[in-house]
Coordinates of C-alpha atoms and ligand atoms in Angstrom, one line a residue:
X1 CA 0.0 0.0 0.0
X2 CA 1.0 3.7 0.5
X3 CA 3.8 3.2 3.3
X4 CA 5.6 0.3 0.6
X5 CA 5.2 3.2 -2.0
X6 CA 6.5 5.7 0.3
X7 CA 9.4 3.5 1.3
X8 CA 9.8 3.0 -3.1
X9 CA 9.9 6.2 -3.4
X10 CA 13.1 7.4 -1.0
X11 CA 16.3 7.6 -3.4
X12 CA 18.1 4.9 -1.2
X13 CA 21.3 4.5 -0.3
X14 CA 23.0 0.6 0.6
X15 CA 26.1 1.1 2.9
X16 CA 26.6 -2.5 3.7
X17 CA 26.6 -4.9 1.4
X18 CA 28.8 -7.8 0.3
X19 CA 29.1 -8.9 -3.2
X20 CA 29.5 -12.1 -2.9
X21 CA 26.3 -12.4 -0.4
X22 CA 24.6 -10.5 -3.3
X23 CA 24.5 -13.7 -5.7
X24 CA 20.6 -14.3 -5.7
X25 CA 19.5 -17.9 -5.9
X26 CA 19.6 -18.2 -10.3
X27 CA 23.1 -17.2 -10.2
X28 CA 24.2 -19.7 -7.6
X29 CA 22.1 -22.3 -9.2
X30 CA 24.1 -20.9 -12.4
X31 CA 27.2 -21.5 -10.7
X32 CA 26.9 -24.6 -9.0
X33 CA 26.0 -26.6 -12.2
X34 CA 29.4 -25.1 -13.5
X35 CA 31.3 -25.8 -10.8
X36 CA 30.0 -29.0 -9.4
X37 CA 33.2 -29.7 -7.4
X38 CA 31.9 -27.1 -5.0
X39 CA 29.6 -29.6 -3.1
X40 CA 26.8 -26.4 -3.6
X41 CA 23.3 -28.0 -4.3
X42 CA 22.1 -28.0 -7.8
X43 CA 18.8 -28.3 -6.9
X44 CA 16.4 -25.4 -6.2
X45 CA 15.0 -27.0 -3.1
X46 CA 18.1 -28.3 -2.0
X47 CA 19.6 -25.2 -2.4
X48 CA 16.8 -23.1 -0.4
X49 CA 17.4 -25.8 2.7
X50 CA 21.4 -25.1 2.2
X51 CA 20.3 -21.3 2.3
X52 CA 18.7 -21.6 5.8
X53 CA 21.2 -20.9 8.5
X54 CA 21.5 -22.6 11.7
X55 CA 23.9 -20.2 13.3
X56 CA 26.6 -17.1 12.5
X57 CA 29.3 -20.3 11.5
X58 CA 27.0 -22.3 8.7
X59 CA 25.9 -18.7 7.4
X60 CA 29.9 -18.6 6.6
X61 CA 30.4 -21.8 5.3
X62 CA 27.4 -21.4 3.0
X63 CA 28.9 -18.1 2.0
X64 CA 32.5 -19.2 1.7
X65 CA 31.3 -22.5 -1.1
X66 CA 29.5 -19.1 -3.2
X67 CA 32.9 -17.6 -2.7
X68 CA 34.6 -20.9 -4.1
X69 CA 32.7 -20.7 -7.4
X70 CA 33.9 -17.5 -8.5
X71 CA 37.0 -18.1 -11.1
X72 CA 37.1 -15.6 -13.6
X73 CA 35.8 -11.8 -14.2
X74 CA 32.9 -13.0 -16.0
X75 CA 31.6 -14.4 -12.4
X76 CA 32.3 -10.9 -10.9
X77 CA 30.3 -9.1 -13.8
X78 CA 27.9 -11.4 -13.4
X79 CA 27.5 -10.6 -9.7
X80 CA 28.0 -6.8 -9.9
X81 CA 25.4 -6.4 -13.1
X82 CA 22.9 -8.4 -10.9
X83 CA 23.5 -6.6 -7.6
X84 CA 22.9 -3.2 -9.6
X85 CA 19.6 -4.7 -11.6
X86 CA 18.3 -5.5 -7.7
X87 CA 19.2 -2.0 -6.8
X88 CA 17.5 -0.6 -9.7
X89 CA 14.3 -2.5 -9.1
X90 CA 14.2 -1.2 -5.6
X91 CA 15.2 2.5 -6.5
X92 CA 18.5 2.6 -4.3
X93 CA 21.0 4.8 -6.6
X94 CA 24.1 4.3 -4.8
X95 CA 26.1 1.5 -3.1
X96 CA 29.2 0.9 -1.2
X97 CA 29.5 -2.9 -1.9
X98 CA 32.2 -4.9 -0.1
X99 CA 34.5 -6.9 -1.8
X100 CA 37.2 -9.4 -0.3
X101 CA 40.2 -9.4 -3.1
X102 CA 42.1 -11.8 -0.8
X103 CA 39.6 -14.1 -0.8
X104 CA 39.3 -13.9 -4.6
X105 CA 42.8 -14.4 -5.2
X106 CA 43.4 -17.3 -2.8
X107 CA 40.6 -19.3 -5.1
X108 CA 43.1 -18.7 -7.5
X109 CA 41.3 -15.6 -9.4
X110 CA 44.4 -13.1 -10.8
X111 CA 44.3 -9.6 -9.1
X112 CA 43.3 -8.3 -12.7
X113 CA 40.3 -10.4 -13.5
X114 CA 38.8 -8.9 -10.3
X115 CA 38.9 -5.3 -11.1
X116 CA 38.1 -5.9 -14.7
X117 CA 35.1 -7.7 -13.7
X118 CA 34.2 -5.2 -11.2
X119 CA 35.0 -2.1 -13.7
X120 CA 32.7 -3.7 -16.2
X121 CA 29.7 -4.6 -13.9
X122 CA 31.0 -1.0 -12.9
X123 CA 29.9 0.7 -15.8
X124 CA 27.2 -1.4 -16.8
X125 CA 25.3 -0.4 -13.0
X126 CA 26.3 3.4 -14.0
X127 CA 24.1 2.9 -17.2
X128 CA 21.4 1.8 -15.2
X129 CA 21.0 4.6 -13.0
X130 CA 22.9 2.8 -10.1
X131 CA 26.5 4.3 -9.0
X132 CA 28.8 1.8 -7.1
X133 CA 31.9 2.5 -4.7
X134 CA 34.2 -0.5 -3.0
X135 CA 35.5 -0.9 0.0
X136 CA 37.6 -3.9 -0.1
X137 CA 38.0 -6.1 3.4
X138 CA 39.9 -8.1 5.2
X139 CA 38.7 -11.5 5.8
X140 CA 39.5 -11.3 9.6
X141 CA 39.9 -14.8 9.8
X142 CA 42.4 -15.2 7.6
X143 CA 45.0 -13.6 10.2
X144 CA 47.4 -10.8 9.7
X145 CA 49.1 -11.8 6.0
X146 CA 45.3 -11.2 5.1
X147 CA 45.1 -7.9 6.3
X148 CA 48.1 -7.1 4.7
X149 CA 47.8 -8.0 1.1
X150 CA 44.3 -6.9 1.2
X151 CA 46.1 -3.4 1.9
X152 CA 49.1 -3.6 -0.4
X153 CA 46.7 -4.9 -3.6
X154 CA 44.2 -1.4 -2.3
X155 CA 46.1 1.0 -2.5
X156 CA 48.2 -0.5 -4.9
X157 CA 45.5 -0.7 -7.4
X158 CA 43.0 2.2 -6.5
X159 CA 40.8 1.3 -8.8
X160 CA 38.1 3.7 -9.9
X161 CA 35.6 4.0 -7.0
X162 CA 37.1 2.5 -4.0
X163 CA 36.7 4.7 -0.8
X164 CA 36.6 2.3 1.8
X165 CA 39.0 -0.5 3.9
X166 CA 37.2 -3.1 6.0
X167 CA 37.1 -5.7 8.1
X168 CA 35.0 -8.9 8.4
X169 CA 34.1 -12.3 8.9
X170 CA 33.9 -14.0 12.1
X171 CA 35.2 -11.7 15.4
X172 CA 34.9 -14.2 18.1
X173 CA 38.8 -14.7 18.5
X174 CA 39.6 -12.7 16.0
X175 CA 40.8 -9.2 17.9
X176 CA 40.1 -6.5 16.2
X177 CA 43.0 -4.6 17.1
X178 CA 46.3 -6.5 15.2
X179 CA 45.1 -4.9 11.9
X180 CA 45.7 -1.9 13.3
X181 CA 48.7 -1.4 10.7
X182 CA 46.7 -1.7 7.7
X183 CA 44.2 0.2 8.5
X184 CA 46.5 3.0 9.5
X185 CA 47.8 2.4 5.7
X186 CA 44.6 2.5 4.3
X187 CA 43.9 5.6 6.0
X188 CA 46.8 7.4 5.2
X189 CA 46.3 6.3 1.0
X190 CA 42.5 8.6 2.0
X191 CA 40.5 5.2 1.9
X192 CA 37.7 5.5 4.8
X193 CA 37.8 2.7 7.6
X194 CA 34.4 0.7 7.7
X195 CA 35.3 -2.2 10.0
X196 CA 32.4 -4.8 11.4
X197 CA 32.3 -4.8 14.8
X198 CA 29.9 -5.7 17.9
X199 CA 27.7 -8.2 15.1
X200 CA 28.8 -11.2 17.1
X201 CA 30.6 -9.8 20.0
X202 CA 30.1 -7.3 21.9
X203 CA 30.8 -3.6 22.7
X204 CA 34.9 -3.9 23.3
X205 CA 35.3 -5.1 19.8
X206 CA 33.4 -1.9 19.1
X207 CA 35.6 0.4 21.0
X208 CA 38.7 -1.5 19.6
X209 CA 37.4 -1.0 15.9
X210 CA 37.3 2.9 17.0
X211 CA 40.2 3.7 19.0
X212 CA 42.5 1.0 16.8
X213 CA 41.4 0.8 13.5
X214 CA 40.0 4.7 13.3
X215 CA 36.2 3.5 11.9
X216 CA 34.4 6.2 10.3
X217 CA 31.3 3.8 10.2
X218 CA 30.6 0.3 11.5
X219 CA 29.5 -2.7 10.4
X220 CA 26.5 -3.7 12.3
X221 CA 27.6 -2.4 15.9
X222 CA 24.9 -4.4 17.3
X223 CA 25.9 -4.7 21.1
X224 CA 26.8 -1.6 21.7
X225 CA 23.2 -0.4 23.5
X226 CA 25.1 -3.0 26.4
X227 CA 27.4 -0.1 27.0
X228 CA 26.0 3.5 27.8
X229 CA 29.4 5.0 27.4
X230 CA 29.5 3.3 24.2
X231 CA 25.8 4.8 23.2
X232 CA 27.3 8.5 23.9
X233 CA 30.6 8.0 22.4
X234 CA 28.6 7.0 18.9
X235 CA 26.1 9.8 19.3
X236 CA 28.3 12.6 20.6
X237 CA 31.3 11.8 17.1
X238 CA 28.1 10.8 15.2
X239 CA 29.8 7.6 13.6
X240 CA 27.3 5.9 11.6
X241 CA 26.4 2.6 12.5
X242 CA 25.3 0.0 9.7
X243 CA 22.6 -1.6 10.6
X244 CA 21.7 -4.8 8.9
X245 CA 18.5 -6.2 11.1
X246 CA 17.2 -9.0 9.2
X247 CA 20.7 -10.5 8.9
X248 CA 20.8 -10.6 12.7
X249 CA 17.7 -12.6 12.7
X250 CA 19.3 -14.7 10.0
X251 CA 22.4 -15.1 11.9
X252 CA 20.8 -15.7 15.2
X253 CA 22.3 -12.6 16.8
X254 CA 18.8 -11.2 17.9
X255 CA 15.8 -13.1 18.4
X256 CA 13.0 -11.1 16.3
X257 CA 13.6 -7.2 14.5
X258 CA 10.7 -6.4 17.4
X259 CA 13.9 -7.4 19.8
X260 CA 16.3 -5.4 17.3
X261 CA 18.6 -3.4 19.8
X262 CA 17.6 -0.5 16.3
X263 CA 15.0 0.7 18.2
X264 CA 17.4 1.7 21.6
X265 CA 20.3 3.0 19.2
X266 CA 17.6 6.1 17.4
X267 CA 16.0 6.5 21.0
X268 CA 20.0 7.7 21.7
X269 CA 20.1 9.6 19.1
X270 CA 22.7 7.1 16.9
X271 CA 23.1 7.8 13.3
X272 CA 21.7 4.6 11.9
X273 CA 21.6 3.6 8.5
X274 CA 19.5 0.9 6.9
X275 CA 21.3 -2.3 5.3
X276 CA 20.9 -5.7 3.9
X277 CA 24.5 -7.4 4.4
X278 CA 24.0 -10.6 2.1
X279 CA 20.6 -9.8 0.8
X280 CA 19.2 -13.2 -0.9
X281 CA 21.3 -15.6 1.0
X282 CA 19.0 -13.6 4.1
X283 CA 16.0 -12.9 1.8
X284 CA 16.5 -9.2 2.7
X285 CA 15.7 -6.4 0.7
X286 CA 16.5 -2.7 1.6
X287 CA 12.6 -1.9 1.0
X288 CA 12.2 -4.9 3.3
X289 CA 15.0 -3.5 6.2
X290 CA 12.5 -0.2 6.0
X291 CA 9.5 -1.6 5.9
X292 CA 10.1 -4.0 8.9
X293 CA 11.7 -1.1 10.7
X294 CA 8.6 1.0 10.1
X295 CA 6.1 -1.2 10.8
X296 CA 7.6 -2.9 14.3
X297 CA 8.3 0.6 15.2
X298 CA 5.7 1.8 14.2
X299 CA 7.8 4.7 12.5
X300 CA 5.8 6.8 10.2
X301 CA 7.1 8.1 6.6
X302 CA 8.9 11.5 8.4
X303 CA 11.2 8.8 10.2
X304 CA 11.7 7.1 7.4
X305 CA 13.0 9.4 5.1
X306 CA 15.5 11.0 7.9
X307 CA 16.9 7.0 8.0
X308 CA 17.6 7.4 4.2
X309 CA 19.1 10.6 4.5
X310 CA 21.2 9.3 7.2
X311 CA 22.5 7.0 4.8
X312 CA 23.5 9.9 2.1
X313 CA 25.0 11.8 4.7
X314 CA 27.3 8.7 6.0
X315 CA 28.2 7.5 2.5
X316 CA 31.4 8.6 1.2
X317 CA 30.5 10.8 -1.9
X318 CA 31.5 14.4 -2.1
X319 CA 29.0 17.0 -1.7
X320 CA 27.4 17.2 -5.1
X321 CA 26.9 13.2 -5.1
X322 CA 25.0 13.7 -1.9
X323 CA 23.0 17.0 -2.7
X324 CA 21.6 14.8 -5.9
X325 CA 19.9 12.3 -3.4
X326 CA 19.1 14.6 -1.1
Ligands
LIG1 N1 30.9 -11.6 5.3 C1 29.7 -11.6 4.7 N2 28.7 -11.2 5.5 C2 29.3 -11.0 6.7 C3 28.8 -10.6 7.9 N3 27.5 -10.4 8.1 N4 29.6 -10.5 9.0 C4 30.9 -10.8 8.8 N5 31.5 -11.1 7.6 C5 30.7 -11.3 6.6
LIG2 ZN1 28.6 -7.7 6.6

């Protein structure tokens, strides 16, 4: 009805977003024929039961066999021209999608195949209507050498739109603070820090992703209502958080959106954006994050829109990108 319209309507603005999770159910169907030594069902059924997490851990591993499939830059266009046709469809006219090169290039994809696969879906979103940045992460897990290729190949390669250097994957055991170097790097090449932190842990690995890697935004930052000095740190430096509430249901990290701490964080005055994370492995869309928000909220359409703005005014494009959406 009129709120969904409403919701339509907003020129939207995706700040968290992975590309890999991107790869809607046809395309890993697509992939999975190809690359049957994957182990990923073939099956639509099979592969909807595969896409039904049990916990944070099998939301990776189902994520990592996507990851596995990728070989070439035809599977990055591929990915980046159907992210953008999703984006489209939805009216959200600019993303910052995160991409993990490291990743890429350990399945044994060249460093160039990447960014001519993501130049080309690049340019192909652009003539939809759609502009896309990168921030390429660091697959936390994957220890320090991770963290520092993923830096040397960034600022190596500065490829056309990249504005932001993050971190991710799983942060139970994985501290926060020894990629403190390369973020420090990143920073001083003018990249923007976006690490996650406080998904799966909680509000130290939020203050760590502050004090030691310098976060403009953060990814998720889900536990930090459990820390009132937290709450006025955020609101008082006004660091964005990214909130991704249907991928904590998905992940198991809060029970319902209804239990969402979202609610507690724009009570405190946080400046919280709206975000899918891995949109069809969650069956999240950013219309859905707004309409779930609004309607177990019960926030009405003024709300809403100040949500989206939020989102242009914590994206990294320069004034004139964000007057256009404003
Ligand atoms: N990689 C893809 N999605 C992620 C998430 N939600 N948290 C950490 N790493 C991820
Ligand atoms: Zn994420």
């Amino acid at each position: 009805e009129s709120l969904r319209a409403f919701i339509h309507a907003l020129p939207k603005v995706e700040l968290h977003v992975h590309l890999v999770g991107s790869a809607g159910i046809e395309t890993v169907l697509a992939l999975a024929r190809r690359h049957r030594e994957a182990g990923v069902p073939t099956g639509r059924a099979e592969l909807e039961r595969f896409f039904t997490f049990r916990d944070f851990d099998h939301f990776l591993r189902v994520y990592w066999a996507v990851q596995s499939m990728l070989k070439d830059r035809h599977d990055i266009r591929t990915l980046v021209t159907g992210l953008a046709a999703e984006l489209a469809r939805q009216n959200v006219r600019y993303a910052e999608v995160t991409v993990t090169p490291y990743n890429h290039i350990l399945d044994g994809m060249p460093g160039d195949e990447l960014l001519a696969g993501l130049a080309e879906g690049r340019a192909a979103a652009a003539e939809r209507g759609v502009e896309l940045a990168w921030c390429f992460d660091i697959p936390g897990e994957k220890g320090v050498r991770a963290g520092r290729e993923t830096v040397v190949f960034a600022v190596r390669e500065r490829p056309e739109g990249l504005v932001g250097f993050g971190l991710g994957g799983p942060e139970v055991g994985v501290g926060r603070a020894q990629f403190e170097p390369f973020f420090t790097a990143a920073r001083e090449a003018g990249l923007h820090s976006v690490p996650h932190a406080g998904e799966t842990t909680g509000p130290a690995t939020i203050w760590s992703a502050v004090h030691d890697l310098g976060a403009a935004r953060i990814g998720h930052g889900t536990s930090c209502t459990a820390d009132p000095a937290l709450l006025d740190y955020l609101a008082g430096q006004r660091i964005p958080l990214e909130v991704c509430p249907t991928s904590n249901v998905r992940t198991r990290q809060v029970g319902s959106i209804a239990a969402h701490p979202v609610r507690r964080m724009l009570d405190h005055g946080l400046v919280v954006t709206l975000n899918t994370d891995d949109p069809p492995m969650f069956g999240a869309t950013l219309e859905g994050e707004y309409l779930a928000v609004a309607t177990t909220l019960g926030l009405q359409p003024p709300e809403l829109a100040r949500l989206a703005k939020n989102a242009v005014h914590s994206s990294f494009l320069d004034t004139a990108g964000k007057s256009a959406l404003l």
